[in-house]
């Protein structure tokens, strides 16, 4: 079973896609180890993918790029990474041509060490953000998943 990734881009309805379609849209696939020593499998460049995604969605190529990418993992982990820190970032989507069974459906690698978050596994959502006030700021952690009632101590 292939898991879906939901892409959120300002001004657009959410787009659901699969890893293989993302790789096709990126146009160039390479070995993950080309950018991340020891990483296995096939990957594509997140910047190349975004350029083609924007083109596919009819976004003017001169329109400003996002300020951040918010990655959402299946386990509720989230990372917000400034766009300028993603120049060498890649998305692992397969190993030996097969979908990622572990750590999938996709995994984001930020290999240059400029971001606080070097990789995020089990990515199910990509949110492209415009937040000039927080330009350059990165954050990561697990999303709050408890309701107020669940947090109350019952005696």
PDB file of C-alpha atoms in Angstrom:
ATOM      1  CA  UNK A   1       0.000   0.000   0.000  1.00  0.00           C
ATOM      2  CA  UNK A   2       1.358   3.417  -0.967  1.00  0.00           C
ATOM      3  CA  UNK A   3       0.876   6.151   1.592  1.00  0.00           C
ATOM      4  CA  UNK A   4      -0.176   9.610   0.524  1.00  0.00           C
ATOM      5  CA  UNK A   5       1.650  12.831   1.203  1.00  0.00           C
ATOM      6  CA  UNK A   6      -0.393  16.008   1.504  1.00  0.00           C
ATOM      7  CA  UNK A   7       1.181  19.183   0.140  1.00  0.00           C
ATOM      8  CA  UNK A   8      -0.068  22.517   1.467  1.00  0.00           C
ATOM      9  CA  UNK A   9       0.895  25.644  -0.444  1.00  0.00           C
ATOM     10  CA  UNK A  10      -0.377  29.182   0.274  1.00  0.00           C
ATOM     11  CA  UNK A  11      -3.418  30.024  -1.816  1.00  0.00           C
ATOM     12  CA  UNK A  12      -3.977  26.447  -3.044  1.00  0.00           C
ATOM     13  CA  UNK A  13      -6.216  23.635  -1.933  1.00  0.00           C
ATOM     14  CA  UNK A  14      -4.221  20.767  -0.342  1.00  0.00           C
ATOM     15  CA  UNK A  15      -2.764  18.407  -2.942  1.00  0.00           C
ATOM     16  CA  UNK A  16      -2.495  14.684  -2.209  1.00  0.00           C
ATOM     17  CA  UNK A  17       0.289  12.843  -3.983  1.00  0.00           C
ATOM     18  CA  UNK A  18       2.404   9.705  -3.762  1.00  0.00           C
ATOM     19  CA  UNK A  19       6.198   9.476  -3.485  1.00  0.00           C
ATOM     20  CA  UNK A  20       6.651   8.095  -6.988  1.00  0.00           C
ATOM     21  CA  UNK A  21       4.686  10.976  -8.522  1.00  0.00           C
ATOM     22  CA  UNK A  22       6.732  13.472  -6.512  1.00  0.00           C
ATOM     23  CA  UNK A  23       9.945  11.913  -7.863  1.00  0.00           C
ATOM     24  CA  UNK A  24       8.619  11.996 -11.440  1.00  0.00           C
ATOM     25  CA  UNK A  25       7.647  15.631 -11.058  1.00  0.00           C
ATOM     26  CA  UNK A  26      11.105  16.523  -9.683  1.00  0.00           C
ATOM     27  CA  UNK A  27      12.544  15.238 -12.956  1.00  0.00           C
ATOM     28  CA  UNK A  28      15.878  14.019 -11.578  1.00  0.00           C
ATOM     29  CA  UNK A  29      16.487  11.097  -9.240  1.00  0.00           C
ATOM     30  CA  UNK A  30      19.839  10.309  -7.631  1.00  0.00           C
ATOM     31  CA  UNK A  31      21.301   8.043  -4.981  1.00  0.00           C
ATOM     32  CA  UNK A  32      20.588   9.395  -1.485  1.00  0.00           C
ATOM     33  CA  UNK A  33      24.234   8.681  -0.615  1.00  0.00           C
ATOM     34  CA  UNK A  34      25.285  11.355  -3.150  1.00  0.00           C
ATOM     35  CA  UNK A  35      24.233  13.940  -0.540  1.00  0.00           C
ATOM     36  CA  UNK A  36      24.094  11.958   2.706  1.00  0.00           C
ATOM     37  CA  UNK A  37      26.986   9.547   3.263  1.00  0.00           C
ATOM     38  CA  UNK A  38      25.677   6.129   4.265  1.00  0.00           C
ATOM     39  CA  UNK A  39      22.077   6.823   3.241  1.00  0.00           C
ATOM     40  CA  UNK A  40      20.489   4.142   1.090  1.00  0.00           C
ATOM     41  CA  UNK A  41      17.987   4.434  -1.705  1.00  0.00           C
ATOM     42  CA  UNK A  42      16.822   6.915  -4.267  1.00  0.00           C
ATOM     43  CA  UNK A  43      16.079  10.587  -3.691  1.00  0.00           C
ATOM     44  CA  UNK A  44      15.145  13.834  -5.418  1.00  0.00           C
ATOM     45  CA  UNK A  45      15.967  17.479  -4.738  1.00  0.00           C
ATOM     46  CA  UNK A  46      13.250  19.332  -2.793  1.00  0.00           C
ATOM     47  CA  UNK A  47      13.997  22.633  -4.557  1.00  0.00           C
ATOM     48  CA  UNK A  48      13.742  21.090  -8.030  1.00  0.00           C
ATOM     49  CA  UNK A  49      10.493  19.414  -7.019  1.00  0.00           C
ATOM     50  CA  UNK A  50       9.037  22.682  -5.671  1.00  0.00           C
ATOM     51  CA  UNK A  51       9.910  24.562  -8.868  1.00  0.00           C
ATOM     52  CA  UNK A  52       8.023  22.001 -10.963  1.00  0.00           C
ATOM     53  CA  UNK A  53       5.146  21.791  -8.486  1.00  0.00           C
ATOM     54  CA  UNK A  54       4.694  25.556  -8.636  1.00  0.00           C
ATOM     55  CA  UNK A  55       4.787  25.402 -12.454  1.00  0.00           C
ATOM     56  CA  UNK A  56       2.249  22.558 -12.476  1.00  0.00           C
ATOM     57  CA  UNK A  57      -0.053  24.572 -10.187  1.00  0.00           C
ATOM     58  CA  UNK A  58       0.190  27.691 -12.364  1.00  0.00           C
ATOM     59  CA  UNK A  59       2.179  29.749  -9.856  1.00  0.00           C
ATOM     60  CA  UNK A  60       4.178  32.566 -11.437  1.00  0.00           C
ATOM     61  CA  UNK A  61       7.886  31.576 -11.432  1.00  0.00           C
ATOM     62  CA  UNK A  62       8.672  35.118 -10.215  1.00  0.00           C
ATOM     63  CA  UNK A  63       6.385  34.741  -7.174  1.00  0.00           C
ATOM     64  CA  UNK A  64       8.319  34.707  -3.891  1.00  0.00           C
ATOM     65  CA  UNK A  65       9.512  31.349  -2.631  1.00  0.00           C
ATOM     66  CA  UNK A  66       8.221  30.163   0.732  1.00  0.00           C
ATOM     67  CA  UNK A  67      10.095  31.310   3.822  1.00  0.00           C
ATOM     68  CA  UNK A  68       9.804  27.906   5.522  1.00  0.00           C
ATOM     69  CA  UNK A  69       8.938  24.263   4.972  1.00  0.00           C
ATOM     70  CA  UNK A  70       6.948  22.602   7.733  1.00  0.00           C
ATOM     71  CA  UNK A  71       7.346  18.848   7.662  1.00  0.00           C
ATOM     72  CA  UNK A  72       4.726  16.695   9.398  1.00  0.00           C
ATOM     73  CA  UNK A  73       5.567  13.090  10.287  1.00  0.00           C
ATOM     74  CA  UNK A  74       3.169  10.222  10.916  1.00  0.00           C
ATOM     75  CA  UNK A  75       4.255  10.076  14.579  1.00  0.00           C
ATOM     76  CA  UNK A  76       3.225  13.766  15.094  1.00  0.00           C
ATOM     77  CA  UNK A  77       6.820  15.029  14.928  1.00  0.00           C
ATOM     78  CA  UNK A  78       7.003  18.393  13.159  1.00  0.00           C
ATOM     79  CA  UNK A  79       9.927  20.426  11.889  1.00  0.00           C
ATOM     80  CA  UNK A  80       9.862  23.960  10.532  1.00  0.00           C
ATOM     81  CA  UNK A  81      12.943  24.621   8.422  1.00  0.00           C
ATOM     82  CA  UNK A  82      13.843  27.964   6.828  1.00  0.00           C
ATOM     83  CA  UNK A  83      13.771  27.644   3.038  1.00  0.00           C
ATOM     84  CA  UNK A  84      17.304  29.010   2.677  1.00  0.00           C
ATOM     85  CA  UNK A  85      18.587  26.051   4.742  1.00  0.00           C
ATOM     86  CA  UNK A  86      17.142  23.563   2.232  1.00  0.00           C
ATOM     87  CA  UNK A  87      19.483  24.214  -0.717  1.00  0.00           C
ATOM     88  CA  UNK A  88      20.981  20.701  -0.552  1.00  0.00           C
ATOM     89  CA  UNK A  89      17.940  18.993   0.951  1.00  0.00           C
ATOM     90  CA  UNK A  90      16.731  15.793  -0.634  1.00  0.00           C
ATOM     91  CA  UNK A  91      13.728  13.530  -0.269  1.00  0.00           C
ATOM     92  CA  UNK A  92      14.325   9.796  -0.048  1.00  0.00           C
ATOM     93  CA  UNK A  93      11.362   7.992  -1.598  1.00  0.00           C
ATOM     94  CA  UNK A  94      12.572   4.465  -2.469  1.00  0.00           C
ATOM     95  CA  UNK A  95      15.184   1.803  -1.780  1.00  0.00           C
ATOM     96  CA  UNK A  96      16.216  -0.333  -4.737  1.00  0.00           C
ATOM     97  CA  UNK A  97      13.229   1.025  -6.652  1.00  0.00           C
ATOM     98  CA  UNK A  98      10.691  -0.090  -4.019  1.00  0.00           C
ATOM     99  CA  UNK A  99       8.657   2.259  -1.793  1.00  0.00           C
ATOM    100  CA  UNK A 100      10.018   2.903   1.695  1.00  0.00           C
ATOM    101  CA  UNK A 101       8.492   0.334   4.024  1.00  0.00           C
ATOM    102  CA  UNK A 102      10.309   1.726   7.048  1.00  0.00           C
ATOM    103  CA  UNK A 103      10.567   5.481   7.662  1.00  0.00           C
ATOM    104  CA  UNK A 104       8.275   6.238   4.710  1.00  0.00           C
ATOM    105  CA  UNK A 105       6.372   7.235   2.740  1.00  0.00           C
ATOM    106  CA  UNK A 106       9.168   9.798   2.314  1.00  0.00           C
ATOM    107  CA  UNK A 107      12.117  10.998   4.379  1.00  0.00           C
ATOM    108  CA  UNK A 108      13.603  14.487   4.242  1.00  0.00           C
ATOM    109  CA  UNK A 109      17.368  14.876   4.585  1.00  0.00           C
ATOM    110  CA  UNK A 110      19.037  18.240   5.215  1.00  0.00           C
ATOM    111  CA  UNK A 111      22.669  17.171   4.783  1.00  0.00           C
ATOM    112  CA  UNK A 112      24.608  20.411   5.093  1.00  0.00           C
ATOM    113  CA  UNK A 113      24.046  20.736   8.829  1.00  0.00           C
ATOM    114  CA  UNK A 114      22.758  24.296   8.606  1.00  0.00           C
ATOM    115  CA  UNK A 115      19.385  23.385  10.078  1.00  0.00           C
ATOM    116  CA  UNK A 116      18.634  22.202  13.591  1.00  0.00           C
ATOM    117  CA  UNK A 117      16.746  19.270  12.071  1.00  0.00           C
ATOM    118  CA  UNK A 118      18.970  17.091   9.892  1.00  0.00           C
ATOM    119  CA  UNK A 119      16.368  14.503   8.834  1.00  0.00           C
ATOM    120  CA  UNK A 120      12.712  13.727   9.332  1.00  0.00           C
ATOM    121  CA  UNK A 121      11.353  10.254   8.666  1.00  0.00           C
ATOM    122  CA  UNK A 122       7.794   9.080   7.969  1.00  0.00           C
ATOM    123  CA  UNK A 123       6.790  12.373   6.335  1.00  0.00           C
ATOM    124  CA  UNK A 124       3.078  12.586   5.495  1.00  0.00           C
ATOM    125  CA  UNK A 125       2.661  16.356   5.118  1.00  0.00           C
ATOM    126  CA  UNK A 126       4.637  19.219   3.585  1.00  0.00           C
ATOM    127  CA  UNK A 127       3.465  22.753   4.347  1.00  0.00           C
ATOM    128  CA  UNK A 128       5.109  25.603   2.498  1.00  0.00           C
ATOM    129  CA  UNK A 129       4.846  28.724   4.640  1.00  0.00           C
ATOM    130  CA  UNK A 130       5.195  32.469   4.173  1.00  0.00           C
ATOM    131  CA  UNK A 131       6.218  33.985   7.497  1.00  0.00           C
ATOM    132  CA  UNK A 132       8.575  36.914   7.052  1.00  0.00           C
ATOM    133  CA  UNK A 133       8.596  37.632  10.803  1.00  0.00           C
ATOM    134  CA  UNK A 134      10.179  34.240  11.515  1.00  0.00           C
ATOM    135  CA  UNK A 135      12.526  34.183   8.522  1.00  0.00           C
ATOM    136  CA  UNK A 136      15.608  32.132   9.380  1.00  0.00           C
ATOM    137  CA  UNK A 137      14.076  30.491  12.469  1.00  0.00           C
ATOM    138  CA  UNK A 138      13.916  26.689  12.725  1.00  0.00           C
ATOM    139  CA  UNK A 139      11.963  24.595  15.207  1.00  0.00           C
ATOM    140  CA  UNK A 140      11.129  20.972  15.764  1.00  0.00           C
ATOM    141  CA  UNK A 141       9.323  18.695  18.194  1.00  0.00           C
ATOM    142  CA  UNK A 142       6.237  16.610  18.739  1.00  0.00           C
ATOM    143  CA  UNK A 143       2.844  18.210  18.168  1.00  0.00           C
ATOM    144  CA  UNK A 144       0.538  18.643  21.159  1.00  0.00           C
ATOM    145  CA  UNK A 145      -1.878  15.726  20.821  1.00  0.00           C
ATOM    146  CA  UNK A 146      -3.652  15.704  24.181  1.00  0.00           C
ATOM    147  CA  UNK A 147      -6.919  17.441  24.953  1.00  0.00           C
ATOM    148  CA  UNK A 148      -7.403  19.470  28.116  1.00  0.00           C
ATOM    149  CA  UNK A 149      -9.597  16.674  29.519  1.00  0.00           C
ATOM    150  CA  UNK A 150      -6.872  14.100  28.886  1.00  0.00           C
ATOM    151  CA  UNK A 151      -4.362  16.291  30.743  1.00  0.00           C
ATOM    152  CA  UNK A 152      -6.475  16.657  33.898  1.00  0.00           C
ATOM    153  CA  UNK A 153      -5.438  14.454  36.775  1.00  0.00           C
ATOM    154  CA  UNK A 154      -8.345  12.285  37.820  1.00  0.00           C
ATOM    155  CA  UNK A 155      -8.389  11.332  41.481  1.00  0.00           C
TER     156      UNK A 155
END
